[in-house]
XYZ file of C-alpha atoms in Angstrom:
452
model
C 94.368 101.734 82.099
C 95.539 105.218 81.355
C 97.247 104.770 78.041
C 97.396 105.498 74.357
C 98.351 102.928 71.781
C 100.167 105.384 69.555
C 103.671 104.343 70.596
C 105.811 102.807 67.872
C 107.358 99.386 68.572
C 110.307 99.535 70.939
C 109.578 103.032 72.263
C 107.333 102.049 75.147
C 103.849 103.052 76.234
C 102.392 106.520 76.032
C 99.992 107.738 78.649
C 96.831 109.651 79.259
C 96.659 110.270 82.969
C 92.976 109.692 83.584
C 91.662 107.289 81.021
C 89.515 107.886 77.990
C 86.535 110.065 78.856
C 84.294 111.225 76.000
C 83.132 114.230 78.046
C 86.331 114.936 79.949
C 86.269 118.631 80.930
C 90.063 118.725 81.290
C 92.387 119.279 78.327
C 94.434 116.289 77.270
C 97.887 116.172 78.781
C 100.845 115.869 76.385
C 101.945 112.284 76.040
C 105.357 111.388 77.365
C 107.329 108.284 76.576
C 108.836 106.871 79.766
C 112.558 106.720 80.135
C 114.285 103.451 80.846
C 113.353 102.478 84.374
C 115.845 102.527 87.159
C 115.725 99.735 89.681
C 113.484 100.715 92.562
C 115.768 101.475 95.532
C 115.647 98.695 98.093
C 115.052 101.033 101.017
C 111.605 101.917 99.717
C 110.368 98.361 100.061
C 108.952 96.777 103.183
C 111.747 94.931 104.891
C 111.429 91.505 106.501
C 112.591 93.270 109.661
C 111.342 96.603 111.015
C 112.706 99.688 109.318
C 113.279 102.496 111.741
C 112.681 106.129 111.049
C 116.168 107.612 110.654
C 117.229 109.990 113.378
C 117.755 113.502 112.041
C 119.743 115.900 114.138
C 117.649 119.014 114.674
C 117.470 121.732 117.296
C 114.883 119.613 119.070
C 117.291 116.700 119.434
C 118.774 118.192 122.594
C 115.878 120.022 124.220
C 117.500 120.816 127.539
C 120.221 123.033 126.093
C 119.949 126.171 123.989
C 122.289 125.828 121.039
C 122.985 129.526 120.560
C 126.488 130.742 121.502
C 126.866 131.794 125.136
C 126.357 135.438 125.942
C 129.324 137.442 127.173
C 128.063 136.987 130.727
C 128.174 133.208 130.290
C 124.433 132.699 130.957
C 122.246 130.311 128.956
C 118.512 130.799 128.249
C 118.336 133.935 130.367
C 116.246 136.210 128.135
C 112.500 135.797 127.762
C 112.991 134.997 124.079
C 115.516 132.301 124.818
C 113.348 130.832 127.578
C 110.385 130.703 125.239
C 112.558 129.082 122.600
C 113.752 126.444 125.062
C 110.193 125.659 126.163
C 109.057 125.412 122.548
C 111.983 123.130 121.692
C 111.269 120.941 124.715
C 107.603 120.544 123.799
C 108.589 119.902 120.202
C 110.984 117.181 121.256
C 108.296 115.487 123.345
C 105.876 115.525 120.422
C 108.518 114.284 117.982
C 109.489 111.542 120.395
C 105.891 110.456 120.815
C 105.381 110.414 117.063
C 108.534 108.381 116.526
C 107.545 105.933 119.244
C 104.111 105.482 117.692
C 105.641 105.084 114.254
C 108.054 102.449 115.445
C 105.517 100.532 117.510
C 103.389 99.337 114.623
C 106.519 98.214 112.784
C 106.933 95.473 115.374
C 103.763 93.656 114.377
C 102.425 92.221 111.166
C 99.977 89.710 109.770
C 101.639 86.888 107.895
C 100.421 84.639 105.122
C 96.910 83.791 103.937
C 95.877 82.695 107.466
C 96.517 86.145 108.996
C 99.025 84.830 111.559
C 99.995 87.572 114.008
C 103.763 87.939 114.198
C 105.877 90.160 116.451
C 109.420 91.231 115.690
C 112.087 90.482 118.268
C 114.769 93.156 118.328
C 116.837 90.800 120.471
C 116.806 87.900 118.014
C 116.259 90.102 114.945
C 113.524 87.869 113.613
C 109.736 87.526 113.438
C 107.870 85.109 115.699
C 104.213 84.021 115.860
C 102.242 84.887 118.974
C 101.198 81.892 121.066
C 97.465 81.611 121.726
C 98.071 80.974 125.462
C 96.252 83.602 127.604
C 95.298 85.608 124.508
C 91.947 87.406 124.355
C 90.132 89.741 121.996
C 91.177 92.854 123.891
C 94.753 92.195 122.814
C 93.516 91.614 119.275
C 91.733 94.956 119.237
C 94.899 96.680 120.479
C 97.006 95.050 117.758
C 94.501 96.090 115.085
C 94.589 99.687 116.278
C 98.367 99.663 116.060
C 98.190 98.556 112.439
C 95.875 101.413 111.492
C 92.457 99.752 111.873
C 91.405 102.289 114.452
C 87.723 101.435 114.528
C 87.732 97.929 113.176
C 88.115 94.448 114.631
C 86.755 91.172 113.242
C 88.185 88.085 114.904
C 91.044 86.754 116.972
C 91.396 82.993 117.213
C 93.922 80.244 117.613
C 95.014 78.080 114.685
C 97.610 75.374 114.242
C 101.000 76.799 113.347
C 102.353 75.351 110.114
C 105.197 77.797 109.660
C 107.756 75.577 111.353
C 108.407 78.136 114.068
C 110.632 76.898 116.892
C 109.981 79.776 119.266
C 107.057 82.023 120.029
C 106.083 85.266 121.671
C 103.925 84.659 124.757
C 101.952 86.900 127.075
C 103.171 87.517 130.599
C 99.811 88.130 132.228
C 101.448 89.098 135.517
C 103.257 92.032 133.889
C 100.614 94.445 135.120
C 98.654 97.036 133.203
C 101.191 97.782 130.483
C 100.850 97.756 126.723
C 100.639 94.469 124.872
C 104.200 94.546 123.558
C 105.730 94.910 127.012
C 103.797 91.825 128.072
C 105.336 89.623 125.378
C 108.382 87.448 125.935
C 110.208 84.660 124.133
C 109.278 81.068 124.726
C 110.327 77.825 123.072
C 107.047 76.226 124.097
C 103.391 76.978 123.431
C 101.152 74.761 125.535
C 98.043 75.385 123.423
C 99.999 74.429 120.297
C 98.122 77.216 118.555
C 99.099 80.661 117.334
C 97.011 83.811 117.020
C 95.197 84.401 113.746
C 94.044 88.023 113.713
C 91.603 89.590 111.286
C 90.993 93.272 111.774
C 88.219 93.541 109.195
C 85.846 91.111 107.476
C 87.496 91.499 104.090
C 87.722 89.536 100.891
C 84.244 87.986 100.899
C 81.926 88.239 97.923
C 78.163 88.190 98.140
C 77.702 86.408 94.825
C 80.072 83.599 93.934
C 78.748 83.022 90.426
C 81.612 82.709 87.994
C 82.396 85.909 86.146
C 84.757 85.981 83.410
C 83.322 94.837 79.765
C 86.952 95.418 80.318
C 88.105 94.085 76.955
C 87.030 90.461 76.586
C 85.162 90.388 79.907
C 81.564 90.018 81.021
C 79.053 92.160 82.861
C 79.451 91.881 86.631
C 76.635 90.624 88.836
C 75.480 92.481 92.000
C 77.810 91.793 94.924
C 80.385 89.981 92.798
C 83.061 92.654 93.276
C 81.782 94.568 96.320
C 85.075 96.420 96.920
C 84.972 98.141 93.516
C 84.329 101.889 93.537
C 83.895 104.434 90.783
C 85.731 107.712 91.341
C 84.088 110.749 89.751
C 85.168 114.284 88.983
C 82.335 116.663 88.015
C 79.898 113.761 87.608
C 82.210 111.899 85.237
C 83.839 108.531 85.924
C 87.602 109.055 85.884
C 89.146 106.102 87.721
C 88.363 103.010 89.723
C 89.394 102.112 93.251
C 89.206 99.392 95.901
C 87.651 99.575 99.368
C 89.982 98.381 102.144
C 88.197 99.864 105.192
C 84.975 101.889 105.633
C 87.044 105.054 105.198
C 89.958 104.126 102.935
C 90.182 103.430 99.208
C 93.208 102.299 97.200
C 93.626 103.756 93.712
C 96.456 104.707 91.345
C 98.711 107.698 91.901
C 98.434 108.720 88.246
C 94.699 109.243 88.795
C 95.366 112.023 91.286
C 98.094 113.912 89.480
C 97.573 117.654 89.074
C 95.082 119.137 88.380
C 93.126 116.341 90.073
C 95.092 116.196 93.324
C 92.571 118.036 95.508
C 90.224 115.833 97.547
C 87.231 118.172 97.100
C 87.185 117.351 93.371
C 86.479 113.663 93.953
C 83.350 111.673 94.735
C 83.294 107.905 95.308
C 80.403 105.608 94.408
C 80.180 102.120 95.899
C 77.746 99.248 95.421
C 76.390 100.524 92.090
C 76.908 98.574 88.855
C 75.976 101.174 86.231
C 77.336 104.646 85.646
C 73.900 105.892 84.590
C 72.521 105.001 88.040
C 75.152 107.126 89.753
C 73.492 110.326 88.494
C 70.580 109.667 90.845
C 72.421 108.896 94.079
C 74.668 110.870 96.337
C 78.253 109.681 96.384
C 80.809 109.869 99.185
C 82.977 112.959 99.324
C 86.724 112.479 99.585
C 88.444 114.107 102.543
C 92.081 113.322 101.858
C 94.252 112.183 98.927
C 97.642 110.614 99.631
C 99.865 109.750 96.675
C 102.939 107.560 97.172
C 105.874 109.917 97.825
C 108.097 108.033 95.367
C 105.615 107.952 92.513
C 107.256 108.764 89.180
C 104.805 110.333 86.732
C 107.010 109.535 83.726
C 107.681 105.873 84.439
C 104.572 105.154 86.545
C 106.791 103.560 89.190
C 105.106 103.348 92.630
C 101.733 104.046 91.042
C 99.528 103.859 94.119
C 97.491 106.340 96.132
C 94.998 106.376 98.984
C 91.756 108.267 99.396
C 90.121 108.818 102.760
C 86.377 109.377 102.641
C 84.709 112.218 104.546
C 82.155 109.806 106.008
C 82.641 106.032 106.298
C 80.920 103.573 104.003
C 78.195 101.336 105.366
C 79.017 97.737 104.522
C 76.263 95.516 103.167
C 75.773 92.760 100.590
C 77.112 94.901 97.740
C 79.654 97.076 99.591
C 82.505 95.194 101.256
C 86.295 95.553 101.612
C 88.983 93.513 99.891
C 91.949 92.203 101.919
C 95.389 93.764 101.734
C 98.037 91.132 100.934
C 100.156 89.891 103.826
C 103.857 89.069 103.588
C 104.317 85.370 103.055
C 101.611 85.178 100.395
C 102.828 82.606 97.895
C 101.432 83.260 94.424
C 101.784 80.875 91.502
C 103.721 82.097 88.433
C 100.453 82.159 86.465
C 98.087 82.776 89.376
C 94.552 83.466 88.196
C 93.490 87.023 88.980
C 90.458 89.147 88.180
C 90.194 92.732 86.978
C 87.072 94.870 87.078
C 86.049 98.347 86.035
C 83.989 100.656 83.847
C 86.765 101.183 81.333
C 86.421 100.998 77.573
C 85.448 97.619 76.131
C 87.657 98.213 73.121
C 90.729 100.308 72.480
C 89.861 104.009 72.106
C 86.254 103.151 72.922
C 83.891 104.861 75.325
C 83.664 104.262 79.042
C 81.329 101.357 79.762
C 78.041 102.071 81.504
C 78.128 98.641 83.176
C 80.778 97.256 85.512
C 82.726 94.506 83.759
C 85.130 91.857 85.008
C 87.517 89.330 83.505
C 90.068 86.732 84.538
C 93.731 87.422 83.724
C 96.694 85.268 84.799
C 99.828 86.767 86.293
C 102.822 87.009 83.996
C 106.243 86.548 85.568
C 108.368 89.733 85.546
C 111.145 88.098 83.524
C 108.655 87.226 80.779
C 107.079 90.676 80.865
C 110.501 92.303 80.641
C 111.523 90.385 77.528
C 112.538 92.482 74.558
C 109.438 91.709 72.531
C 107.122 92.543 75.442
C 108.060 95.536 77.637
C 111.827 95.296 77.250
C 112.921 95.932 80.824
C 110.295 98.558 81.703
C 108.740 96.483 84.498
C 110.121 97.298 87.956
C 109.589 95.353 91.209
C 106.858 97.896 92.019
C 104.797 96.582 89.089
C 102.918 93.390 88.228
C 102.039 92.152 84.748
C 98.823 90.251 84.128
C 96.972 89.197 81.025
C 97.487 87.109 77.905
C 100.484 87.634 75.669
C 98.272 86.802 72.689
C 95.940 89.655 73.704
C 92.109 89.215 73.823
C 91.523 90.192 77.491
C 92.842 93.314 79.187
C 91.984 96.371 81.224
C 91.593 99.562 79.203
C 91.077 103.330 79.375
C 88.955 104.214 82.399
C 89.946 101.139 84.423
C 92.886 102.967 86.044
C 93.186 102.584 89.807
C 90.810 99.622 89.866
C 91.544 96.262 91.480
C 93.579 93.265 90.428
C 92.452 90.589 92.903
C 93.101 86.907 93.462
C 91.420 84.187 95.496
C 93.483 82.298 98.039
C 92.260 80.327 101.061
C 88.705 81.380 100.159
C 89.683 85.026 100.629
C 89.982 87.719 97.953
C 93.221 89.694 98.075
C 94.122 92.998 96.435
C 97.470 92.379 94.773
C 97.442 95.149 92.170
C 95.913 98.450 91.057
C 95.445 99.109 87.344
C 98.325 101.294 86.212
C 99.399 101.302 82.564
C 99.927 99.424 79.326
C 100.405 99.901 75.605
C 97.052 99.740 73.878
C 94.260 97.456 75.049
C 94.400 93.680 74.632
C 97.220 93.899 72.090
C 99.551 90.947 71.584
C 102.675 91.156 73.780
C 101.282 94.227 75.533
C 99.644 92.918 78.738
C 98.273 95.127 81.480
C 100.632 96.512 84.107
C 99.489 97.003 87.703
C 100.941 98.611 90.799
C 102.355 95.845 92.999
C 100.228 96.246 96.115
C 102.093 93.368 97.817
C 105.030 95.707 98.416
C 102.898 98.693 99.399
C 100.928 97.126 102.267
C 103.506 98.464 104.696
C 103.084 101.999 103.346
C 99.275 101.742 103.402
C 99.205 100.723 107.076
C 101.550 103.591 107.888
C 99.229 106.158 106.305
C 96.170 104.701 108.022
C 97.896 104.717 111.393
C 99.296 108.237 111.035
C 95.943 109.716 110.079
C 94.066 111.496 112.837
């Protein structure tokens, strides 16, 4: 975690943006105590129903009419300049309309729960409904994956028993002609196959080595393939932050890792499938093409601490390089769900970055417990997750920032957090704090889909 344990009791954590690096070429940033957190505005969270891009009245909203005052002669769009302006506005409106339509389209579909049930939103009934397996085929699955942002990825599309208690379904009207998948769907109270579509766009959340792992403080050395989604993010040949692979091209990390002056993609190199930092000197990493920080990230409070990196060339998946699954809505986590953290961070507070990848188990801590006065005293927002042991002993530390907090459910590994902040390392009543990826899945899909 990016932190410094020098904060007196009751003041709150202090931060170093990029973790402890013994050879960090960048000057240390002044530490800033966070202000009391404000509640994260509800409109920034994924809604159970589609959220529509608000309509903004611009000149392009009415493309057929020039908005300038009429000339004395009463003509409209008569001059060459005005005609050019009208044409430009018309083209602009078409492009804006297409972009809005594309942006809204993906909002009508989602994957639900640990079984990846495909659901479609009904604007008529204002509710989500599973898609009946009747007449479904993989071509429809590929189309749905593309609309969620998996442009070049498709894994499986199958029928499973529906245990959600749904009383109505979305079904395909195969006689609707050659139109897009959503125009083929209609409501039905019956599903003759008694199965709904389970859609997986990528083979995520599978480890190559299932040996139990418990340096991260209090952890153990990781085995090859145990955490295949873990990446090391370097600046000038130095490990700065961790990250998690979600597709061959996209990595999830923390927004505080890419604050200025480290916000340019050309500065970053990603290494995947390698356990030791010393080995990374001898291999060529993957250049980063794009860095996208959450627009509502607050550098003082670390609220919305999540960012995406797009690689210049896609990763090749193998036994030691694989993606982790993004959490779906409807994922039910236990109050003390067992999770795992991994990274090359310090193995003791104010220590040096570890050469070897380490991992450890940490249980979730309910927000109300983490916000108690003797813990973080109200500093934890809904955009954050606490995990660890209130007695200390096991924790993420400097250099682990941006790395994964994962959990196993239905034999699948899910990314539910990215290492964000904390006060000290493995101190009593100072557990690790992680960005709450469960509320950012919506935002992640949007960035993946919008990218060209």
